[in-house]
Amino acid sequence: MNLFDVYPLFDIEPVRAAGLSVWDKEGRKYLDLYGGHAVISIGHSHPHYVKRIARQLYDIGFYSNAVQNPLQVELAEKLGKLSGYVDYSLFLCNSGAEANENALKLASFQTGRKKVIAFKASFHGRTSAAVAATDDPSIVAPINQTENIIFLPFNDVAALNEALQQHGQELAAVIVEGIQGVGGVNIPSVDFLKALEAGCKQMGALLILDEVQSGYGRSGKFFAHQHAGIKPDLITVAKGMGNGFPVGGVLISPEIEARHGFLGTTFGGNYLACVAAIAVLEVIEKEELLYNTTIMGHYLLEKLEGMTGVKEVRAMGLMIGIELHEPCAGIRKLLLNEFGIFTGSSSNKNTLRLLPALTISKSEADQFLKAFSTILSKKVTA
C-alpha cells in the first residue's frame, strides 16, 4: 500500500528535536520557526512535557468518556485560570477542525438557526461545516457546499452591519479567527471585533472566536481577541494546546446549558491528551512565556520593519507575517536549503509566516534575521 499523495514534501527527514532545533537523518541541524503550523508552543521535547506524558503511560493511556477522568477536570481548571475564562466550560476533542465543527453545531443548537457569517481569507478546518466556512473553494467538496455560509470582507464593519440587517434573524453564529493565519497573518481591528460582539448580541447570534492558531499565548495574551477586550460565546483551541499531541477544545459560555448526548468524541480528552495539555499550561505559566512572546515579538517586528525588500510586517506577539514585493516561495527555499531555517507560507503568496515556539531566544531570532537580511540584500543588488 502507498500513502495517499496529498502533501508536497521537503526532502528532509527529521529524526530528533529539542527546543527550536531539529536534526535530520543526515545530522544536519535546522532552526524551526514554523513549529508545524504553530503546534510547537513550548519547544520540541520539552523535559517537563516529556516527563509528564511518559509517566502517564505507566498508569493508563486511554479509556472512553464513560468513566471519571480527573485529568479533564484539572485541565479545565488550569485553562480557565490562565486564560481568564474561569466561568466557562470545556469540551475536549482532537483537533482545531473538530473544535470548530462542534462550536458551529452548538451555536445552531442554541439558536435554532442555520446561517453563519464567515470572512474572506478565512481558514477553519477541513471537516464538513468548518470547511464550508473556509474561504478556499479548492478544498470544499460538493458535499460540503451550503447556502448557509455568508462570506464577508475581513475588517469591514459596514459590510458586517449590512449583513446583520439582512440575515440577522436567521443567523446562528459569526465565526472569526483571532488572527487570520493561513490567510497571511491578517489582524482584526479592535473596532471590528467590538462590532462583531455587539452585532451578535443584538441579533441573538453567537460569536465564535477561532483561536486554534492565534491562541495559547501566541499573541502575547492568552487569546488574541483579549487585546480587543471582547468576550465571545465560544472559543476554539487546538494546535499549541498539546505541543504536538493531538488535542483540541471548545470553551463554552455559561449561558449555554449542557445536556447528556449533546456532543461526543471517542478519543477527545483521553489521559495522554490531558497530561500533554496540562504540561503545556504549566510550562507557559512557570517560564512566563507570555512575557517572552511579547518581548521577542516586538524585537522581531522592530528589526523586520526596517529591512530593505520588506513591503509590510503584520504581527502580534510571535504570530508574524512578512509580506514581500514578490512571491516568497524562493526565499523560503533559500532559508531552508542554505541556512537551515524552517518558515511557513500562506494563501497570500507574497507573505512568509513565522510561528516559532514561545520559548524563542534572542540569539535564535538573530540567526533568522541575519539569514533573511542576507538573502534580501542579495536579491536587491542582483
mmCIF file of N, CA and C in Angstrom, residues 231-316:
data_model
loop_
_atom_site.group_PDB
_atom_site.id
_atom_site.type_symbol
_atom_site.label_atom_id
_atom_site.label_comp_id
_atom_site.label_asym_id
_atom_site.label_seq_id
_atom_site.Cartn_x
_atom_site.Cartn_y
_atom_site.Cartn_z
ATOM 1 N N LYS A 231 -15.570 39.476 24.723
ATOM 2 C CA LYS A 231 -15.790 38.158 25.320
ATOM 3 C C LYS A 231 -16.748 37.364 24.443
ATOM 4 N N PRO A 232 -16.233 36.466 23.619
ATOM 5 C CA PRO A 232 -17.094 35.670 22.725
ATOM 6 C C PRO A 232 -17.881 34.608 23.477
ATOM 7 N N ASP A 233 -18.832 34.008 22.776
ATOM 8 C CA ASP A 233 -19.651 32.956 23.375
ATOM 9 C C ASP A 233 -18.932 31.610 23.342
ATOM 10 N N LEU A 234 -18.141 31.390 22.292
ATOM 11 C CA LEU A 234 -17.441 30.135 22.095
ATOM 12 C C LEU A 234 -16.022 30.435 21.609
ATOM 13 N N ILE A 235 -15.040 29.736 22.161
ATOM 14 C CA ILE A 235 -13.647 29.908 21.769
ATOM 15 C C ILE A 235 -13.088 28.529 21.429
ATOM 16 N N THR A 236 -12.498 28.393 20.261
ATOM 17 C CA THR A 236 -11.946 27.101 19.859
ATOM 18 C C THR A 236 -10.426 27.115 19.954
ATOM 19 N N VAL A 237 -9.868 25.997 20.412
ATOM 20 C CA VAL A 237 -8.425 25.870 20.618
ATOM 21 C C VAL A 237 -7.944 24.522 20.101
ATOM 22 N N ALA A 238 -6.659 24.461 19.767
ATOM 23 C CA ALA A 238 -6.003 23.199 19.368
ATOM 24 C C ALA A 238 -4.509 23.494 19.238
ATOM 25 N N LYS A 239 -3.916 23.228 18.092
ATOM 26 C CA LYS A 239 -2.504 23.447 17.760
ATOM 27 C C LYS A 239 -1.581 23.524 18.972
ATOM 28 N N GLY A 240 -1.272 24.717 19.480
ATOM 29 C CA GLY A 240 -0.333 24.858 20.584
ATOM 30 C C GLY A 240 -0.799 24.255 21.894
ATOM 31 N N MET A 241 -2.018 23.819 21.971
ATOM 32 C CA MET A 241 -2.596 23.275 23.201
ATOM 33 C C MET A 241 -1.868 22.036 23.698
ATOM 34 N N GLY A 242 -1.390 21.192 22.782
ATOM 35 C CA GLY A 242 -0.773 19.934 23.170
ATOM 36 C C GLY A 242 0.681 19.806 22.767
ATOM 37 N N ASN A 243 1.259 20.870 22.161
ATOM 38 C CA ASN A 243 2.678 20.859 21.772
ATOM 39 C C ASN A 243 3.039 19.672 20.879
ATOM 40 N N GLY A 244 2.082 19.238 20.082
ATOM 41 C CA GLY A 244 2.321 18.120 19.166
ATOM 42 C C GLY A 244 1.421 16.931 19.420
ATOM 43 N N PHE A 245 0.880 16.826 20.638
ATOM 44 C CA PHE A 245 -0.087 15.753 20.904
ATOM 45 C C PHE A 245 -1.452 16.219 20.394
ATOM 46 N N PRO A 246 -2.182 15.358 19.672
ATOM 47 C CA PRO A 246 -3.479 15.769 19.111
ATOM 48 C C PRO A 246 -4.507 16.051 20.218
ATOM 49 N N VAL A 247 -4.861 17.315 20.364
ATOM 50 C CA VAL A 247 -5.871 17.704 21.347
ATOM 51 C C VAL A 247 -6.460 19.041 20.919
ATOM 52 N N GLY A 248 -7.742 19.192 21.137
ATOM 53 C CA GLY A 248 -8.432 20.439 20.836
ATOM 54 C C GLY A 248 -9.556 20.630 21.828
ATOM 55 N N GLY A 249 -10.203 21.773 21.752
ATOM 56 C CA GLY A 249 -11.284 22.007 22.693
ATOM 57 C C GLY A 249 -12.134 23.206 22.321
ATOM 58 N N VAL A 250 -13.285 23.303 22.984
ATOM 59 C CA VAL A 250 -14.180 24.445 22.855
ATOM 60 C C VAL A 250 -14.436 24.990 24.249
ATOM 61 N N LEU A 251 -14.146 26.279 24.448
ATOM 62 C CA LEU A 251 -14.516 26.967 25.679
ATOM 63 C C LEU A 251 -15.918 27.529 25.472
ATOM 64 N N ILE A 252 -16.830 27.210 26.395
ATOM 65 C CA ILE A 252 -18.261 27.428 26.171
ATOM 66 C C ILE A 252 -18.840 28.331 27.248
ATOM 67 N N SER A 253 -19.524 29.375 26.816
ATOM 68 C CA SER A 253 -20.129 30.341 27.724
ATOM 69 C C SER A 253 -21.069 29.662 28.720
ATOM 70 N N PRO A 254 -21.115 30.162 29.960
ATOM 71 C CA PRO A 254 -22.040 29.594 30.955
ATOM 72 C C PRO A 254 -23.511 29.758 30.571
ATOM 73 N N GLU A 255 -23.796 30.606 29.592
ATOM 74 C CA GLU A 255 -25.179 30.783 29.148
ATOM 75 C C GLU A 255 -25.661 29.631 28.274
ATOM 76 N N ILE A 256 -24.730 28.769 27.847
ATOM 77 C CA ILE A 256 -25.093 27.595 27.034
ATOM 78 C C ILE A 256 -25.162 26.384 27.953
ATOM 79 N N GLU A 257 -26.323 25.828 28.068
ATOM 80 C CA GLU A 257 -26.547 24.721 29.001
ATOM 81 C C GLU A 257 -26.236 23.381 28.330
ATOM 82 N N ALA A 258 -25.497 22.528 29.029
ATOM 83 C CA ALA A 258 -25.152 21.199 28.503
ATOM 84 C C ALA A 258 -26.282 20.203 28.770
ATOM 85 N N ARG A 259 -26.320 19.171 27.943
ATOM 86 C CA ARG A 259 -27.197 18.033 28.232
ATOM 87 C C ARG A 259 -26.504 16.771 27.748
ATOM 88 N N HIS A 260 -26.802 15.657 28.367
ATOM 89 C CA HIS A 260 -26.145 14.395 28.014
ATOM 90 C C HIS A 260 -26.451 14.028 26.563
ATOM 91 N N GLY A 261 -25.384 13.642 25.851
ATOM 92 C CA GLY A 261 -25.519 13.274 24.451
ATOM 93 C C GLY A 261 -25.433 14.451 23.501
ATOM 94 N N PHE A 262 -25.300 15.666 24.042
ATOM 95 C CA PHE A 262 -25.257 16.893 23.242
ATOM 96 C C PHE A 262 -24.102 16.850 22.253
ATOM 97 N N LEU A 263 -22.905 16.553 22.766
ATOM 98 C CA LEU A 263 -21.693 16.396 21.969
ATOM 99 C C LEU A 263 -21.025 15.094 22.384
ATOM 100 N N GLY A 264 -20.086 14.622 21.577
ATOM 101 C CA GLY A 264 -19.388 13.396 21.944
ATOM 102 C C GLY A 264 -18.132 13.189 21.123
ATOM 103 N N THR A 265 -17.234 12.368 21.652
ATOM 104 C CA THR A 265 -15.978 12.052 20.970
ATOM 105 C C THR A 265 -15.409 10.781 21.570
ATOM 106 N N THR A 266 -14.771 9.962 20.748
ATOM 107 C CA THR A 266 -14.144 8.739 21.258
ATOM 108 C C THR A 266 -12.810 9.037 21.923
ATOM 109 N N PHE A 267 -11.935 9.733 21.217
ATOM 110 C CA PHE A 267 -10.575 9.935 21.705
ATOM 111 C C PHE A 267 -10.377 11.245 22.466
ATOM 112 N N GLY A 268 -11.261 12.199 22.282
ATOM 113 C CA GLY A 268 -11.094 13.511 22.890
ATOM 114 C C GLY A 268 -11.018 13.453 24.406
ATOM 115 N N GLY A 269 -10.028 14.163 24.973
ATOM 116 C CA GLY A 269 -9.895 14.216 26.424
ATOM 117 C C GLY A 269 -9.327 12.966 27.042
ATOM 118 N N ASN A 270 -8.626 12.149 26.250
ATOM 119 C CA ASN A 270 -8.019 10.945 26.830
ATOM 120 C C ASN A 270 -6.883 11.332 27.771
ATOM 121 N N TYR A 271 -6.405 10.375 28.555
ATOM 122 C CA TYR A 271 -5.430 10.660 29.612
ATOM 123 C C TYR A 271 -4.152 11.294 29.072
ATOM 124 N N LEU A 272 -3.637 10.765 27.977
ATOM 125 C CA LEU A 272 -2.392 11.297 27.425
ATOM 126 C C LEU A 272 -2.585 12.708 26.878
ATOM 127 N N ALA A 273 -3.717 12.948 26.224
ATOM 128 C CA ALA A 273 -4.002 14.288 25.714
ATOM 129 C C ALA A 273 -4.093 15.291 26.858
ATOM 130 N N CYS A 274 -4.725 14.883 27.940
ATOM 131 C CA CYS A 274 -4.882 15.786 29.081
ATOM 132 C C CYS A 274 -3.541 16.126 29.726
ATOM 133 N N VAL A 275 -2.689 15.130 29.933
ATOM 134 C CA VAL A 275 -1.410 15.449 30.587
ATOM 135 C C VAL A 275 -0.525 16.282 29.655
ATOM 136 N N ALA A 276 -0.616 16.042 28.353
ATOM 137 C CA ALA A 276 0.126 16.877 27.408
ATOM 138 C C ALA A 276 -0.335 18.327 27.521
ATOM 139 N N ALA A 277 -1.642 18.540 27.539
ATOM 140 C CA ALA A 277 -2.193 19.892 27.607
ATOM 141 C C ALA A 277 -1.915 20.549 28.958
ATOM 142 N N ILE A 278 -1.973 19.770 30.031
ATOM 143 C CA ILE A 278 -1.647 20.302 31.354
ATOM 144 C C ILE A 278 -0.185 20.724 31.410
ATOM 145 N N ALA A 279 0.699 19.883 30.869
ATOM 146 C CA ALA A 279 2.129 20.202 30.858
ATOM 147 C C ALA A 279 2.395 21.507 30.123
ATOM 148 N N VAL A 280 1.717 21.729 29.006
ATOM 149 C CA VAL A 280 1.889 22.969 28.243
ATOM 150 C C VAL A 280 1.515 24.173 29.105
ATOM 151 N N LEU A 281 0.377 24.093 29.779
ATOM 152 C CA LEU A 281 -0.058 25.202 30.632
ATOM 153 C C LEU A 281 0.927 25.443 31.775
ATOM 154 N N GLU A 282 1.436 24.368 32.335
ATOM 155 C CA GLU A 282 2.396 24.506 33.437
ATOM 156 C C GLU A 282 3.673 25.198 32.979
ATOM 157 N N VAL A 283 4.141 24.850 31.786
ATOM 158 C CA VAL A 283 5.360 25.477 31.261
ATOM 159 C C VAL A 283 5.102 26.935 30.895
ATOM 160 N N ILE A 284 3.974 27.217 30.261
ATOM 161 C CA ILE A 284 3.635 28.602 29.923
ATOM 162 C C ILE A 284 3.650 29.479 31.168
ATOM 163 N N GLU A 285 3.064 28.971 32.245
ATOM 164 C CA GLU A 285 2.992 29.754 33.481
ATOM 165 C C GLU A 285 4.357 29.855 34.166
ATOM 166 N N LYS A 286 5.029 28.733 34.352
ATOM 167 C CA LYS A 286 6.288 28.716 35.099
ATOM 168 C C LYS A 286 7.381 29.505 34.401
ATOM 169 N N GLU A 287 7.463 29.390 33.075
ATOM 170 C CA GLU A 287 8.536 30.051 32.327
ATOM 171 C C GLU A 287 8.138 31.434 31.810
ATOM 172 N N GLU A 288 6.953 31.900 32.208
ATOM 173 C CA GLU A 288 6.475 33.236 31.839
ATOM 174 C C GLU A 288 6.560 33.467 30.328
ATOM 175 N N LEU A 289 5.974 32.537 29.587
ATOM 176 C CA LEU A 289 6.129 32.578 28.132
ATOM 177 C C LEU A 289 5.305 33.676 27.467
ATOM 178 N N LEU A 290 4.242 34.146 28.114
ATOM 179 C CA LEU A 290 3.510 35.272 27.522
ATOM 180 C C LEU A 290 4.401 36.516 27.497
ATOM 181 N N TYR A 291 5.189 36.687 28.541
ATOM 182 C CA TYR A 291 6.137 37.813 28.594
ATOM 183 C C TYR A 291 7.206 37.651 27.515
ATOM 184 N N ASN A 292 7.777 36.470 27.406
ATOM 185 C CA ASN A 292 8.806 36.244 26.392
ATOM 186 C C ASN A 292 8.252 36.446 24.990
ATOM 187 N N THR A 293 7.011 36.013 24.773
ATOM 188 C CA THR A 293 6.366 36.189 23.473
ATOM 189 C C THR A 293 6.249 37.664 23.123
ATOM 190 N N THR A 294 5.830 38.467 24.083
ATOM 191 C CA THR A 294 5.685 39.901 23.845
ATOM 192 C C THR A 294 7.027 40.553 23.536
ATOM 193 N N ILE A 295 8.033 40.241 24.349
ATOM 194 C CA ILE A 295 9.362 40.846 24.173
ATOM 195 C C ILE A 295 9.984 40.437 22.843
ATOM 196 N N MET A 296 9.975 39.136 22.546
ATOM 197 C CA MET A 296 10.611 38.664 21.323
ATOM 198 C C MET A 296 9.799 39.046 20.089
ATOM 199 N N GLY A 297 8.486 39.113 20.227
ATOM 200 C CA GLY A 297 7.656 39.567 19.113
ATOM 201 C C GLY A 297 7.963 41.002 18.742
ATOM 202 N N HIS A 298 8.088 41.869 19.751
ATOM 203 C CA HIS A 298 8.428 43.267 19.499
ATOM 204 C C HIS A 298 9.823 43.387 18.869
ATOM 205 N N TYR A 299 10.743 42.583 19.347
ATOM 206 C CA TYR A 299 12.115 42.631 18.822
ATOM 207 C C TYR A 299 12.151 42.259 17.340
ATOM 208 N N LEU A 300 11.501 41.152 16.991
ATOM 209 C CA LEU A 300 11.476 40.722 15.592
ATOM 210 C C LEU A 300 10.766 41.742 14.713
ATOM 211 N N LEU A 301 9.644 42.270 15.199
ATOM 212 C CA LEU A 301 8.893 43.262 14.422
ATOM 213 C C LEU A 301 9.745 44.491 14.142
ATOM 214 N N GLU A 302 10.418 44.990 15.159
ATOM 215 C CA GLU A 302 11.252 46.180 15.005
ATOM 216 C C GLU A 302 12.353 45.969 13.974
ATOM 217 N N LYS A 303 13.009 44.816 14.028
ATOM 218 C CA LYS A 303 14.106 44.530 13.105
ATOM 219 C C LYS A 303 13.602 44.302 11.678
ATOM 220 N N LEU A 304 12.478 43.618 11.536
ATOM 221 C CA LEU A 304 11.956 43.278 10.216
ATOM 222 C C LEU A 304 11.410 44.497 9.485
ATOM 223 N N GLU A 305 10.785 45.404 10.211
ATOM 224 C CA GLU A 305 10.170 46.571 9.571
ATOM 225 C C GLU A 305 11.207 47.474 8.899
ATOM 226 N N GLY A 306 12.442 47.422 9.347
ATOM 227 C CA GLY A 306 13.466 48.277 8.760
ATOM 228 C C GLY A 306 14.226 47.651 7.612
ATOM 229 N N MET A 307 13.871 46.431 7.216
ATOM 230 C CA MET A 307 14.645 45.734 6.188
ATOM 231 C C MET A 307 14.249 46.149 4.777
ATOM 232 N N THR A 308 15.250 46.357 3.953
ATOM 233 C CA THR A 308 15.024 46.612 2.531
ATOM 234 C C THR A 308 14.420 45.367 1.885
ATOM 235 N N GLY A 309 13.379 45.574 1.081
ATOM 236 C CA GLY A 309 12.736 44.457 0.404
ATOM 237 C C GLY A 309 11.481 43.966 1.086
ATOM 238 N N VAL A 310 11.226 44.436 2.314
ATOM 239 C CA VAL A 310 10.020 44.051 3.045
ATOM 240 C C VAL A 310 8.930 45.088 2.788
ATOM 241 N N LYS A 311 7.798 44.664 2.278
ATOM 242 C CA LYS A 311 6.695 45.574 1.987
ATOM 243 C C LYS A 311 5.916 45.921 3.248
ATOM 244 N N GLU A 312 5.606 44.889 4.057
ATOM 245 C CA GLU A 312 4.800 45.105 5.266
ATOM 246 C C GLU A 312 5.031 43.950 6.231
ATOM 247 N N VAL A 313 5.019 44.252 7.518
ATOM 248 C CA VAL A 313 5.053 43.209 8.544
ATOM 249 C C VAL A 313 3.766 43.305 9.350
ATOM 250 N N ARG A 314 3.035 42.205 9.404
ATOM 251 C CA ARG A 314 1.819 42.137 10.211
ATOM 252 C C ARG A 314 2.115 41.165 11.364
ATOM 253 N N ALA A 315 2.021 41.661 12.571
ATOM 254 C CA ALA A 315 2.467 40.829 13.683
ATOM 255 C C ALA A 315 1.720 41.161 14.957
ATOM 256 N N MET A 316 1.537 40.144 15.759
ATOM 257 C CA MET A 316 1.066 40.289 17.123
ATOM 258 C C MET A 316 1.748 39.190 17.917
#
